[in-house]
Amino acid sequence: GQNIDQPTEMTATEGAIVQINCTYQTSGFNGLFWYQQHAGEAPTFLSYNVLDGLEEKGRFSSFLSRSKGYSYLLLKELQMKDSASYLCAVRDGSDYKLSFGAGTTVTVRA
Amino acid sequence: DGGITQSPKYLFRKEGQNVTLSCEQNLNHDAMYWYRQDPGQGLRLIYYSQIVNDFQKGDIAEGYSVSREKKESFPLTVTSAQKNPTAFYLCATYRDRGRETQYFGPGTRLLVL
């Protein structure tokens, strides 16, 4: 089975940096995804990591350590529009089934 | 426009009634999914299909049924056996060529009258 953990809530100030951690225990590993979801809307894709290391994409970066079962999403230069839920998801096998964490709600304050 | 279409945006179900949620895609992706999301929670997988005429149960398939007669379409029926159907339902596809990712439709919000 799957066990994907991420913090429930985080609060940060506009312009600051926030790091959202995700730990997972899966029977296999075939990629980790991060999504952003604003209230009442569908999730939108942020990043995909399948090899160890850091992937940078503008203000957002995602890191993966497969040996530790650990990933983080780093949000830099926070803006008010970054207030949303951030979902970590793992693809654990050769099929295309993803398992999602419960999500981390990030609140950005002025 | 390429993408995933879900209809309707809002759906009301009466007690004992079956309802069907539509999901159509023109992305030419083989795999399609249905997720359920309850307030303040993550996504839970109901059913998924990796190819036409084939589908597998997810973690919470009881009270739901699907079909995959065409690559572009993956409708979900919420049956009367699903006792707590009020939720946000999301359809998704998976791109496995190039940069892998899962795309989501806009969702259907189902409410019980």
mmCIF file with all atom_site columns, C-alpha atoms in Angstrom:
data_model
loop_
_atom_site.group_PDB
_atom_site.id
_atom_site.type_symbol
_atom_site.label_atom_id
_atom_site.label_alt_id
_atom_site.label_comp_id
_atom_site.label_asym_id
_atom_site.label_entity_id
_atom_site.label_seq_id
_atom_site.pdbx_PDB_ins_code
_atom_site.Cartn_x
_atom_site.Cartn_y
_atom_site.Cartn_z
_atom_site.occupancy
_atom_site.B_iso_or_equiv
_atom_site.pdbx_formal_charge
_atom_site.auth_seq_id
_atom_site.auth_comp_id
_atom_site.auth_asym_id
_atom_site.auth_atom_id
_atom_site.pdbx_PDB_model_num
ATOM 1   C CA . GLY A 1 1   ? 0.000   0.000  0.000   1.00 0.00 ? 1   GLY A CA 1
ATOM 2   C CA . GLN A 1 2   ? 0.845   3.665  0.005   1.00 0.00 ? 2   GLN A CA 1
ATOM 3   C CA . ASN A 1 3   ? 1.663   6.074  2.818   1.00 0.00 ? 3   ASN A CA 1
ATOM 4   C CA . ILE A 1 4   ? 2.213   9.667  1.789   1.00 0.00 ? 4   ILE A CA 1
ATOM 5   C CA . ASP A 1 5   ? 2.614   12.332 4.463   1.00 0.00 ? 5   ASP A CA 1
ATOM 6   C CA . GLN A 1 6   ? 2.727   16.098 4.222   1.00 0.00 ? 6   GLN A CA 1
ATOM 7   C CA . PRO A 1 7   ? 1.960   18.844 6.756   1.00 0.00 ? 7   PRO A CA 1
ATOM 8   C CA . THR A 1 8   ? -1.637  19.985 6.945   1.00 0.00 ? 8   THR A CA 1
ATOM 9   C CA . GLU A 1 9   ? -1.073  23.743 7.010   1.00 0.00 ? 9   GLU A CA 1
ATOM 10  C CA . MET A 1 10  ? 1.689   26.323 6.629   1.00 0.00 ? 10  MET A CA 1
ATOM 11  C CA . THR A 1 11  ? 1.641   30.105 6.868   1.00 0.00 ? 11  THR A CA 1
ATOM 12  C CA . ALA A 1 12  ? 4.215   32.512 5.461   1.00 0.00 ? 12  ALA A CA 1
ATOM 13  C CA . THR A 1 13  ? 4.647   36.182 4.659   1.00 0.00 ? 13  THR A CA 1
ATOM 14  C CA . GLU A 1 14  ? 4.533   37.706 1.199   1.00 0.00 ? 14  GLU A CA 1
ATOM 15  C CA . GLY A 1 15  ? 8.022   37.723 -0.327  1.00 0.00 ? 15  GLY A CA 1
ATOM 16  C CA . ALA A 1 16  ? 9.289   34.937 1.922   1.00 0.00 ? 16  ALA A CA 1
ATOM 17  C CA . ILE A 1 17  ? 10.210  31.312 1.150   1.00 0.00 ? 17  ILE A CA 1
ATOM 18  C CA . VAL A 1 18  ? 8.241   28.240 2.186   1.00 0.00 ? 18  VAL A CA 1
ATOM 19  C CA . GLN A 1 19  ? 9.288   24.586 1.975   1.00 0.00 ? 19  GLN A CA 1
ATOM 20  C CA . ILE A 1 20  ? 6.624   21.873 1.895   1.00 0.00 ? 20  ILE A CA 1
ATOM 21  C CA . ASN A 1 21  ? 7.892   18.416 2.768   1.00 0.00 ? 21  ASN A CA 1
ATOM 22  C CA . CYS A 1 22  ? 6.490   15.116 1.555   1.00 0.00 ? 22  CYS A CA 1
ATOM 23  C CA . THR A 1 23  ? 7.553   11.692 2.776   1.00 0.00 ? 23  THR A CA 1
ATOM 24  C CA . TYR A 1 24  ? 6.386   8.475  1.204   1.00 0.00 ? 24  TYR A CA 1
ATOM 25  C CA . GLN A 1 25  ? 6.511   4.734  1.747   1.00 0.00 ? 25  GLN A CA 1
ATOM 26  C CA . THR A 1 26  ? 5.575   2.786  -1.356  1.00 0.00 ? 26  THR A CA 1
ATOM 27  C CA . SER A 1 27  ? 6.095   -0.708 -2.685  1.00 0.00 ? 27  SER A CA 1
ATOM 28  C CA . GLY A 1 28  ? 7.782   0.737  -5.773  1.00 0.00 ? 28  GLY A CA 1
ATOM 29  C CA . PHE A 1 29  ? 8.669   4.148  -7.161  1.00 0.00 ? 29  PHE A CA 1
ATOM 30  C CA . ASN A 1 30  ? 8.171   5.543  -10.612 1.00 0.00 ? 30  ASN A CA 1
ATOM 31  C CA . GLY A 1 31  ? 7.923   9.300  -10.107 1.00 0.00 ? 31  GLY A CA 1
ATOM 32  C CA . LEU A 1 32  ? 6.728   12.014 -7.722  1.00 0.00 ? 32  LEU A CA 1
ATOM 33  C CA . PHE A 1 33  ? 4.438   14.887 -8.676  1.00 0.00 ? 33  PHE A CA 1
ATOM 34  C CA . TRP A 1 34  ? 3.523   18.195 -7.090  1.00 0.00 ? 34  TRP A CA 1
ATOM 35  C CA . TYR A 1 35  ? 0.232   19.956 -7.835  1.00 0.00 ? 35  TYR A CA 1
ATOM 36  C CA . GLN A 1 36  ? -1.269  23.283 -6.839  1.00 0.00 ? 36  GLN A CA 1
ATOM 37  C CA . GLN A 1 37  ? -4.987  23.468 -6.135  1.00 0.00 ? 37  GLN A CA 1
ATOM 38  C CA . HIS A 1 38  ? -6.899  26.676 -5.465  1.00 0.00 ? 38  HIS A CA 1
ATOM 39  C CA . ALA A 1 39  ? -10.150 26.383 -3.547  1.00 0.00 ? 39  ALA A CA 1
ATOM 40  C CA . GLY A 1 40  ? -12.972 25.022 -5.702  1.00 0.00 ? 40  GLY A CA 1
ATOM 41  C CA . GLU A 1 41  ? -10.725 24.365 -8.688  1.00 0.00 ? 41  GLU A CA 1
ATOM 42  C CA . ALA A 1 42  ? -8.950  21.383 -10.230 1.00 0.00 ? 42  ALA A CA 1
ATOM 43  C CA . PRO A 1 43  ? -5.282  20.684 -9.431  1.00 0.00 ? 43  PRO A CA 1
ATOM 44  C CA . THR A 1 44  ? -2.695  22.087 -11.809 1.00 0.00 ? 44  THR A CA 1
ATOM 45  C CA . PHE A 1 45  ? 0.656   20.413 -12.453 1.00 0.00 ? 45  PHE A CA 1
ATOM 46  C CA . LEU A 1 46  ? 3.757   22.001 -10.912 1.00 0.00 ? 46  LEU A CA 1
ATOM 47  C CA . SER A 1 47  ? 6.596   19.484 -11.120 1.00 0.00 ? 47  SER A CA 1
ATOM 48  C CA . TYR A 1 48  ? 7.686   15.908 -11.736 1.00 0.00 ? 48  TYR A CA 1
ATOM 49  C CA . ASN A 1 49  ? 10.767  14.233 -10.237 1.00 0.00 ? 49  ASN A CA 1
ATOM 50  C CA . VAL A 1 50  ? 11.901  10.703 -11.010 1.00 0.00 ? 50  VAL A CA 1
ATOM 51  C CA . LEU A 1 51  ? 15.651  11.052 -10.384 1.00 0.00 ? 51  LEU A CA 1
ATOM 52  C CA . ASP A 1 52  ? 17.350  12.373 -7.253  1.00 0.00 ? 52  ASP A CA 1
ATOM 53  C CA . GLY A 1 53  ? 18.083  16.056 -7.160  1.00 0.00 ? 53  GLY A CA 1
ATOM 54  C CA . LEU A 1 54  ? 16.601  19.478 -7.579  1.00 0.00 ? 54  LEU A CA 1
ATOM 55  C CA . GLU A 1 55  ? 14.354  20.623 -10.424 1.00 0.00 ? 55  GLU A CA 1
ATOM 56  C CA . GLU A 1 56  ? 13.948  24.383 -10.701 1.00 0.00 ? 56  GLU A CA 1
ATOM 57  C CA . LYS A 1 57  ? 11.147  26.105 -12.523 1.00 0.00 ? 57  LYS A CA 1
ATOM 58  C CA . GLY A 1 58  ? 10.927  29.830 -11.938 1.00 0.00 ? 58  GLY A CA 1
ATOM 59  C CA . ARG A 1 59  ? 9.904   30.568 -8.343  1.00 0.00 ? 59  ARG A CA 1
ATOM 60  C CA . PHE A 1 60  ? 9.115   26.913 -7.677  1.00 0.00 ? 60  PHE A CA 1
ATOM 61  C CA . SER A 1 61  ? 11.656  24.118 -7.134  1.00 0.00 ? 61  SER A CA 1
ATOM 62  C CA . SER A 1 62  ? 11.182  20.466 -6.257  1.00 0.00 ? 62  SER A CA 1
ATOM 63  C CA . PHE A 1 63  ? 13.701  18.104 -4.696  1.00 0.00 ? 63  PHE A CA 1
ATOM 64  C CA . LEU A 1 64  ? 13.725  14.319 -4.501  1.00 0.00 ? 64  LEU A CA 1
ATOM 65  C CA . SER A 1 65  ? 15.714  11.777 -2.493  1.00 0.00 ? 65  SER A CA 1
ATOM 66  C CA . ARG A 1 66  ? 14.593  8.271  -3.426  1.00 0.00 ? 66  ARG A CA 1
ATOM 67  C CA . SER A 1 67  ? 16.748  6.565  -0.781  1.00 0.00 ? 67  SER A CA 1
ATOM 68  C CA . LYS A 1 68  ? 15.049  8.627  1.946   1.00 0.00 ? 68  LYS A CA 1
ATOM 69  C CA . GLY A 1 69  ? 11.553  8.523  0.474   1.00 0.00 ? 69  GLY A CA 1
ATOM 70  C CA . TYR A 1 70  ? 11.505  12.299 0.678   1.00 0.00 ? 70  TYR A CA 1
ATOM 71  C CA . SER A 1 71  ? 10.629  15.268 -1.468  1.00 0.00 ? 71  SER A CA 1
ATOM 72  C CA . TYR A 1 72  ? 10.072  18.946 -0.928  1.00 0.00 ? 72  TYR A CA 1
ATOM 73  C CA . LEU A 1 73  ? 8.496   21.771 -2.881  1.00 0.00 ? 73  LEU A CA 1
ATOM 74  C CA . LEU A 1 74  ? 10.155  25.151 -2.416  1.00 0.00 ? 74  LEU A CA 1
ATOM 75  C CA . LEU A 1 75  ? 8.173   28.294 -3.121  1.00 0.00 ? 75  LEU A CA 1
ATOM 76  C CA . LYS A 1 76  ? 10.276  31.455 -3.332  1.00 0.00 ? 76  LYS A CA 1
ATOM 77  C CA . GLU A 1 77  ? 9.277   35.139 -3.398  1.00 0.00 ? 77  GLU A CA 1
ATOM 78  C CA . LEU A 1 78  ? 5.822   34.238 -2.169  1.00 0.00 ? 78  LEU A CA 1
ATOM 79  C CA . GLN A 1 79  ? 2.875   36.089 -3.655  1.00 0.00 ? 79  GLN A CA 1
ATOM 80  C CA . MET A 1 80  ? -0.689  36.294 -2.382  1.00 0.00 ? 80  MET A CA 1
ATOM 81  C CA . LYS A 1 81  ? -1.847  34.195 -5.342  1.00 0.00 ? 81  LYS A CA 1
ATOM 82  C CA . ASP A 1 82  ? 0.314   31.321 -4.039  1.00 0.00 ? 82  ASP A CA 1
ATOM 83  C CA . SER A 1 83  ? -2.226  30.776 -1.248  1.00 0.00 ? 83  SER A CA 1
ATOM 84  C CA . ALA A 1 84  ? -3.541  27.324 -2.176  1.00 0.00 ? 84  ALA A CA 1
ATOM 85  C CA . SER A 1 85  ? -3.360  23.650 -1.341  1.00 0.00 ? 85  SER A CA 1
ATOM 86  C CA . TYR A 1 86  ? -0.263  21.776 -2.556  1.00 0.00 ? 86  TYR A CA 1
ATOM 87  C CA . LEU A 1 87  ? -0.610  18.071 -3.270  1.00 0.00 ? 87  LEU A CA 1
ATOM 88  C CA . CYS A 1 88  ? 2.175   15.498 -3.358  1.00 0.00 ? 88  CYS A CA 1
ATOM 89  C CA . ALA A 1 89  ? 1.513   12.367 -5.463  1.00 0.00 ? 89  ALA A CA 1
ATOM 90  C CA . VAL A 1 90  ? 3.556   9.230  -6.116  1.00 0.00 ? 90  VAL A CA 1
ATOM 91  C CA . ARG A 1 91  ? 3.418   6.782  -9.001  1.00 0.00 ? 91  ARG A CA 1
ATOM 92  C CA . ASP A 1 92  ? 4.561   3.519  -7.492  1.00 0.00 ? 92  ASP A CA 1
ATOM 93  C CA . GLY A 1 93  ? 4.634   0.972  -10.252 1.00 0.00 ? 93  GLY A CA 1
ATOM 94  C CA . SER A 1 94  ? 4.616   0.175  -13.898 1.00 0.00 ? 94  SER A CA 1
ATOM 95  C CA . ASP A 1 95  ? 0.967   1.075  -14.288 1.00 0.00 ? 95  ASP A CA 1
ATOM 96  C CA . TYR A 1 96  ? -0.236  4.659  -14.254 1.00 0.00 ? 96  TYR A CA 1
ATOM 97  C CA . LYS A 1 97  ? -1.858  4.728  -10.847 1.00 0.00 ? 97  LYS A CA 1
ATOM 98  C CA . LEU A 1 98  ? -0.989  7.716  -8.650  1.00 0.00 ? 98  LEU A CA 1
ATOM 99  C CA . SER A 1 99  ? -1.515  7.993  -4.902  1.00 0.00 ? 99  SER A CA 1
ATOM 100 C CA . PHE A 1 100 ? -2.034  11.435 -3.372  1.00 0.00 ? 100 PHE A CA 1
ATOM 101 C CA . GLY A 1 101 ? -1.203  12.906 0.004   1.00 0.00 ? 101 GLY A CA 1
ATOM 102 C CA . ALA A 1 102 ? -3.904  14.857 1.835   1.00 0.00 ? 102 ALA A CA 1
ATOM 103 C CA . GLY A 1 103 ? -2.418  18.188 0.743   1.00 0.00 ? 103 GLY A CA 1
ATOM 104 C CA . THR A 1 104 ? -0.788  21.144 2.486   1.00 0.00 ? 104 THR A CA 1
ATOM 105 C CA . THR A 1 105 ? -2.738  24.393 2.722   1.00 0.00 ? 105 THR A CA 1
ATOM 106 C CA . VAL A 1 106 ? -0.413  27.361 2.376   1.00 0.00 ? 106 VAL A CA 1
ATOM 107 C CA . THR A 1 107 ? -1.631  30.772 3.480   1.00 0.00 ? 107 THR A CA 1
ATOM 108 C CA . VAL A 1 108 ? 0.353   33.808 2.377   1.00 0.00 ? 108 VAL A CA 1
ATOM 109 C CA . ARG A 1 109 ? -0.075  36.909 4.546   1.00 0.00 ? 109 ARG A CA 1
ATOM 110 C CA . ALA A 1 110 ? 0.721   40.491 3.639   1.00 0.00 ? 110 ALA A CA 1
ATOM 111 C CA . ASP B 2 1   ? -8.336  23.559 -27.900 1.00 0.00 ? 1   ASP B CA 1
ATOM 112 C CA . GLY B 2 2   ? -6.784  20.456 -26.347 1.00 0.00 ? 2   GLY B CA 1
ATOM 113 C CA . GLY B 2 3   ? -7.974  19.400 -22.978 1.00 0.00 ? 3   GLY B CA 1
ATOM 114 C CA . ILE B 2 4   ? -10.369 17.556 -20.722 1.00 0.00 ? 4   ILE B CA 1
ATOM 115 C CA . THR B 2 5   ? -14.046 18.413 -20.541 1.00 0.00 ? 5   THR B CA 1
ATOM 116 C CA . GLN B 2 6   ? -16.273 17.440 -17.644 1.00 0.00 ? 6   GLN B CA 1
ATOM 117 C CA . SER B 2 7   ? -19.986 17.980 -17.524 1.00 0.00 ? 7   SER B CA 1
ATOM 118 C CA . PRO B 2 8   ? -22.054 19.106 -15.839 1.00 0.00 ? 8   PRO B CA 1
ATOM 119 C CA . LYS B 2 9   ? -20.241 21.511 -13.520 1.00 0.00 ? 9   LYS B CA 1
ATOM 120 C CA . TYR B 2 10  ? -22.881 20.959 -10.822 1.00 0.00 ? 10  TYR B CA 1
ATOM 121 C CA . LEU B 2 11  ? -25.123 17.916 -10.499 1.00 0.00 ? 11  LEU B CA 1
ATOM 122 C CA . PHE B 2 12  ? -27.944 17.216 -8.092  1.00 0.00 ? 12  PHE B CA 1
ATOM 123 C CA . ARG B 2 13  ? -28.949 13.695 -7.213  1.00 0.00 ? 13  ARG B CA 1
ATOM 124 C CA . LYS B 2 14  ? -32.113 12.519 -5.531  1.00 0.00 ? 14  LYS B CA 1
ATOM 125 C CA . GLU B 2 15  ? -32.129 9.615  -3.121  1.00 0.00 ? 15  GLU B CA 1
ATOM 126 C CA . GLY B 2 16  ? -32.069 6.272  -4.926  1.00 0.00 ? 16  GLY B CA 1
ATOM 127 C CA . GLN B 2 17  ? -31.120 7.794  -8.264  1.00 0.00 ? 17  GLN B CA 1
ATOM 128 C CA . ASN B 2 18  ? -28.194 6.851  -10.496 1.00 0.00 ? 18  ASN B CA 1
ATOM 129 C CA . VAL B 2 19  ? -26.352 9.738  -12.129 1.00 0.00 ? 19  VAL B CA 1
ATOM 130 C CA . THR B 2 20  ? -23.632 9.777  -14.777 1.00 0.00 ? 20  THR B CA 1
ATOM 131 C CA . LEU B 2 21  ? -20.741 12.224 -14.919 1.00 0.00 ? 21  LEU B CA 1
ATOM 132 C CA . SER B 2 22  ? -19.204 12.859 -18.315 1.00 0.00 ? 22  SER B CA 1
ATOM 133 C CA . CYS B 2 23  ? -15.478 13.072 -19.080 1.00 0.00 ? 23  CYS B CA 1
ATOM 134 C CA . GLU B 2 24  ? -14.136 13.672 -22.585 1.00 0.00 ? 24  GLU B CA 1
ATOM 135 C CA . GLN B 2 25  ? -10.532 14.293 -23.676 1.00 0.00 ? 25  GLN B CA 1
ATOM 136 C CA . ASN B 2 26  ? -8.879  15.197 -26.960 1.00 0.00 ? 26  ASN B CA 1
ATOM 137 C CA . LEU B 2 27  ? -5.299  14.881 -25.722 1.00 0.00 ? 27  LEU B CA 1
ATOM 138 C CA . ASN B 2 28  ? -4.899  11.399 -27.230 1.00 0.00 ? 28  ASN B CA 1
ATOM 139 C CA . HIS B 2 29  ? -3.827  10.016 -23.838 1.00 0.00 ? 29  HIS B CA 1
ATOM 140 C CA . ASP B 2 30  ? -4.356  6.327  -23.182 1.00 0.00 ? 30  ASP B CA 1
ATOM 141 C CA . ALA B 2 31  ? -4.865  6.433  -19.399 1.00 0.00 ? 31  ALA B CA 1
ATOM 142 C CA . MET B 2 32  ? -7.872  8.074  -17.747 1.00 0.00 ? 32  MET B CA 1
ATOM 143 C CA . TYR B 2 33  ? -8.893  8.354  -14.096 1.00 0.00 ? 33  TYR B CA 1
ATOM 144 C CA . TRP B 2 34  ? -11.709 9.306  -11.763 1.00 0.00 ? 34  TRP B CA 1
ATOM 145 C CA . TYR B 2 35  ? -10.966 10.823 -8.359  1.00 0.00 ? 35  TYR B CA 1
ATOM 146 C CA . ARG B 2 36  ? -13.188 11.936 -5.538  1.00 0.00 ? 36  ARG B CA 1
ATOM 147 C CA . GLN B 2 37  ? -12.276 14.849 -3.265  1.00 0.00 ? 37  GLN B CA 1
ATOM 148 C CA . ASP B 2 38  ? -14.063 15.648 -0.030  1.00 0.00 ? 38  ASP B CA 1
ATOM 149 C CA . PRO B 2 39  ? -13.691 19.060 1.668   1.00 0.00 ? 39  PRO B CA 1
ATOM 150 C CA . GLY B 2 40  ? -10.233 19.598 3.118   1.00 0.00 ? 40  GLY B CA 1
ATOM 151 C CA . GLN B 2 41  ? -8.977  16.244 1.910   1.00 0.00 ? 41  GLN B CA 1
ATOM 152 C CA . GLY B 2 42  ? -6.759  14.868 -0.796  1.00 0.00 ? 42  GLY B CA 1
ATOM 153 C CA . LEU B 2 43  ? -7.775  12.939 -3.903  1.00 0.00 ? 43  LEU B CA 1
ATOM 154 C CA . ARG B 2 44  ? -8.985  9.366  -3.659  1.00 0.00 ? 44  ARG B CA 1
ATOM 155 C CA . LEU B 2 45  ? -8.943  7.122  -6.711  1.00 0.00 ? 45  LEU B CA 1
ATOM 156 C CA . ILE B 2 46  ? -12.265 5.599  -7.759  1.00 0.00 ? 46  ILE B CA 1
ATOM 157 C CA . TYR B 2 47  ? -11.452 3.883  -11.076 1.00 0.00 ? 47  TYR B CA 1
ATOM 158 C CA . TYR B 2 48  ? -8.794  4.132  -13.731 1.00 0.00 ? 48  TYR B CA 1
ATOM 159 C CA . SER B 2 49  ? -8.364  2.855  -17.268 1.00 0.00 ? 49  SER B CA 1
ATOM 160 C CA . GLN B 2 50  ? -5.098  2.364  -19.092 1.00 0.00 ? 50  GLN B CA 1
ATOM 161 C CA . ILE B 2 51  ? -6.593  1.349  -22.412 1.00 0.00 ? 51  ILE B CA 1
ATOM 162 C CA . VAL B 2 52  ? -9.913  1.132  -24.226 1.00 0.00 ? 52  VAL B CA 1
ATOM 163 C CA . ASN B 2 53  ? -12.253 -1.624 -22.993 1.00 0.00 ? 53  ASN B CA 1
ATOM 164 C CA . ASP B 2 54  ? -10.230 -2.128 -19.835 1.00 0.00 ? 54  ASP B CA 1
ATOM 165 C CA . PHE B 2 55  ? -10.431 -0.518 -16.384 1.00 0.00 ? 55  PHE B CA 1
ATOM 166 C CA . GLN B 2 56  ? -9.402  -1.230 -12.798 1.00 0.00 ? 56  GLN B CA 1
ATOM 167 C CA . LYS B 2 57  ? -10.882 -0.425 -9.410  1.00 0.00 ? 57  LYS B CA 1
ATOM 168 C CA . GLY B 2 58  ? -9.174  2.205  -7.345  1.00 0.00 ? 58  GLY B CA 1
ATOM 169 C CA . ASP B 2 59  ? -9.296  2.591  -3.577  1.00 0.00 ? 59  ASP B CA 1
ATOM 170 C CA . ILE B 2 60  ? -12.986 3.530  -3.255  1.00 0.00 ? 60  ILE B CA 1
ATOM 171 C CA . ALA B 2 61  ? -14.811 1.852  -6.178  1.00 0.00 ? 61  ALA B CA 1
ATOM 172 C CA . GLU B 2 62  ? -17.860 0.636  -4.234  1.00 0.00 ? 62  GLU B CA 1
ATOM 173 C CA . GLY B 2 63  ? -21.051 2.329  -5.403  1.00 0.00 ? 63  GLY B CA 1
ATOM 174 C CA . TYR B 2 64  ? -19.500 3.509  -8.680  1.00 0.00 ? 64  TYR B CA 1
ATOM 175 C CA . SER B 2 65  ? -19.254 2.088  -12.194 1.00 0.00 ? 65  SER B CA 1
ATOM 176 C CA . VAL B 2 66  ? -17.385 3.120  -15.350 1.00 0.00 ? 66  VAL B CA 1
ATOM 177 C CA . SER B 2 67  ? -17.029 2.218  -19.006 1.00 0.00 ? 67  SER B CA 1
ATOM 178 C CA . ARG B 2 68  ? -14.289 2.851  -21.569 1.00 0.00 ? 68  ARG B CA 1
ATOM 179 C CA . GLU B 2 69  ? -15.727 2.169  -24.997 1.00 0.00 ? 69  GLU B CA 1
ATOM 180 C CA . LYS B 2 70  ? -13.760 4.960  -26.673 1.00 0.00 ? 70  LYS B CA 1
ATOM 181 C CA . LYS B 2 71  ? -10.316 6.398  -26.031 1.00 0.00 ? 71  LYS B CA 1
ATOM 182 C CA . GLU B 2 72  ? -11.767 9.880  -25.671 1.00 0.00 ? 72  GLU B CA 1
ATOM 183 C CA . SER B 2 73  ? -14.491 9.087  -23.146 1.00 0.00 ? 73  SER B CA 1
ATOM 184 C CA . PHE B 2 74  ? -14.578 7.697  -19.593 1.00 0.00 ? 74  PHE B CA 1
ATOM 185 C CA . PRO B 2 75  ? -18.011 8.272  -17.983 1.00 0.00 ? 75  PRO B CA 1
ATOM 186 C CA . LEU B 2 76  ? -18.569 7.619  -14.277 1.00 0.00 ? 76  LEU B CA 1
ATOM 187 C CA . THR B 2 77  ? -21.911 6.454  -12.901 1.00 0.00 ? 77  THR B CA 1
ATOM 188 C CA . VAL B 2 78  ? -22.665 7.120  -9.260  1.00 0.00 ? 78  VAL B CA 1
ATOM 189 C CA . THR B 2 79  ? -25.182 4.463  -8.291  1.00 0.00 ? 79  THR B CA 1
ATOM 190 C CA . SER B 2 80  ? -27.775 4.446  -5.529  1.00 0.00 ? 80  SER B CA 1
ATOM 191 C CA . ALA B 2 81  ? -25.461 2.079  -3.643  1.00 0.00 ? 81  ALA B CA 1
ATOM 192 C CA . GLN B 2 82  ? -23.101 5.000  -2.989  1.00 0.00 ? 82  GLN B CA 1
ATOM 193 C CA . LYS B 2 83  ? -24.596 6.300  0.259   1.00 0.00 ? 83  LYS B CA 1
ATOM 194 C CA . ASN B 2 84  ? -22.490 9.440  0.625   1.00 0.00 ? 84  ASN B CA 1
ATOM 195 C CA . PRO B 2 85  ? -21.933 10.755 -2.897  1.00 0.00 ? 85  PRO B CA 1
ATOM 196 C CA . THR B 2 86  ? -21.646 14.471 -2.125  1.00 0.00 ? 86  THR B CA 1
ATOM 197 C CA . ALA B 2 87  ? -18.134 15.429 -3.263  1.00 0.00 ? 87  ALA B CA 1
ATOM 198 C CA . PHE B 2 88  ? -16.029 17.076 -5.965  1.00 0.00 ? 88  PHE B CA 1
ATOM 199 C CA . TYR B 2 89  ? -15.317 14.597 -8.783  1.00 0.00 ? 89  TYR B CA 1
ATOM 200 C CA . LEU B 2 90  ? -12.234 15.013 -10.928 1.00 0.00 ? 90  LEU B CA 1
ATOM 201 C CA . CYS B 2 91  ? -11.403 13.276 -14.179 1.00 0.00 ? 91  CYS B CA 1
ATOM 202 C CA . ALA B 2 92  ? -7.771  13.067 -15.289 1.00 0.00 ? 92  ALA B CA 1
ATOM 203 C CA . THR B 2 93  ? -5.550  11.716 -18.053 1.00 0.00 ? 93  THR B CA 1
ATOM 204 C CA . TYR B 2 94  ? -1.877  10.739 -18.052 1.00 0.00 ? 94  TYR B CA 1
ATOM 205 C CA . ARG B 2 95  ? 0.805   11.701 -20.540 1.00 0.00 ? 95  ARG B CA 1
ATOM 206 C CA . ASP B 2 96  ? 3.525   9.057  -20.599 1.00 0.00 ? 96  ASP B CA 1
ATOM 207 C CA . ARG B 2 97  ? 5.586   10.344 -23.511 1.00 0.00 ? 97  ARG B CA 1
ATOM 208 C CA . GLY B 2 98  ? 8.096   13.129 -23.029 1.00 0.00 ? 98  GLY B CA 1
ATOM 209 C CA . ARG B 2 99  ? 7.650   14.862 -19.681 1.00 0.00 ? 99  ARG B CA 1
ATOM 210 C CA . GLU B 2 100 ? 5.254   12.689 -17.725 1.00 0.00 ? 100 GLU B CA 1
ATOM 211 C CA . THR B 2 101 ? 2.326   14.376 -16.066 1.00 0.00 ? 101 THR B CA 1
ATOM 212 C CA . GLN B 2 102 ? -1.297  13.937 -15.120 1.00 0.00 ? 102 GLN B CA 1
ATOM 213 C CA . TYR B 2 103 ? -3.822  16.489 -16.380 1.00 0.00 ? 103 TYR B CA 1
ATOM 214 C CA . PHE B 2 104 ? -7.112  17.241 -14.654 1.00 0.00 ? 104 PHE B CA 1
ATOM 215 C CA . GLY B 2 105 ? -10.488 18.305 -15.949 1.00 0.00 ? 105 GLY B CA 1
ATOM 216 C CA . PRO B 2 106 ? -12.355 21.194 -14.269 1.00 0.00 ? 106 PRO B CA 1
ATOM 217 C CA . GLY B 2 107 ? -14.400 18.862 -12.056 1.00 0.00 ? 107 GLY B CA 1
ATOM 218 C CA . THR B 2 108 ? -18.052 18.163 -11.305 1.00 0.00 ? 108 THR B CA 1
ATOM 219 C CA . ARG B 2 109 ? -19.566 18.983 -7.941  1.00 0.00 ? 109 ARG B CA 1
ATOM 220 C CA . LEU B 2 110 ? -22.239 16.446 -6.967  1.00 0.00 ? 110 LEU B CA 1
ATOM 221 C CA . LEU B 2 111 ? -24.834 17.323 -4.346  1.00 0.00 ? 111 LEU B CA 1
ATOM 222 C CA . VAL B 2 112 ? -27.563 15.148 -2.894  1.00 0.00 ? 112 VAL B CA 1
ATOM 223 C CA . LEU B 2 113 ? -31.041 16.607 -2.535  1.00 0.00 ? 113 LEU B CA 1
#
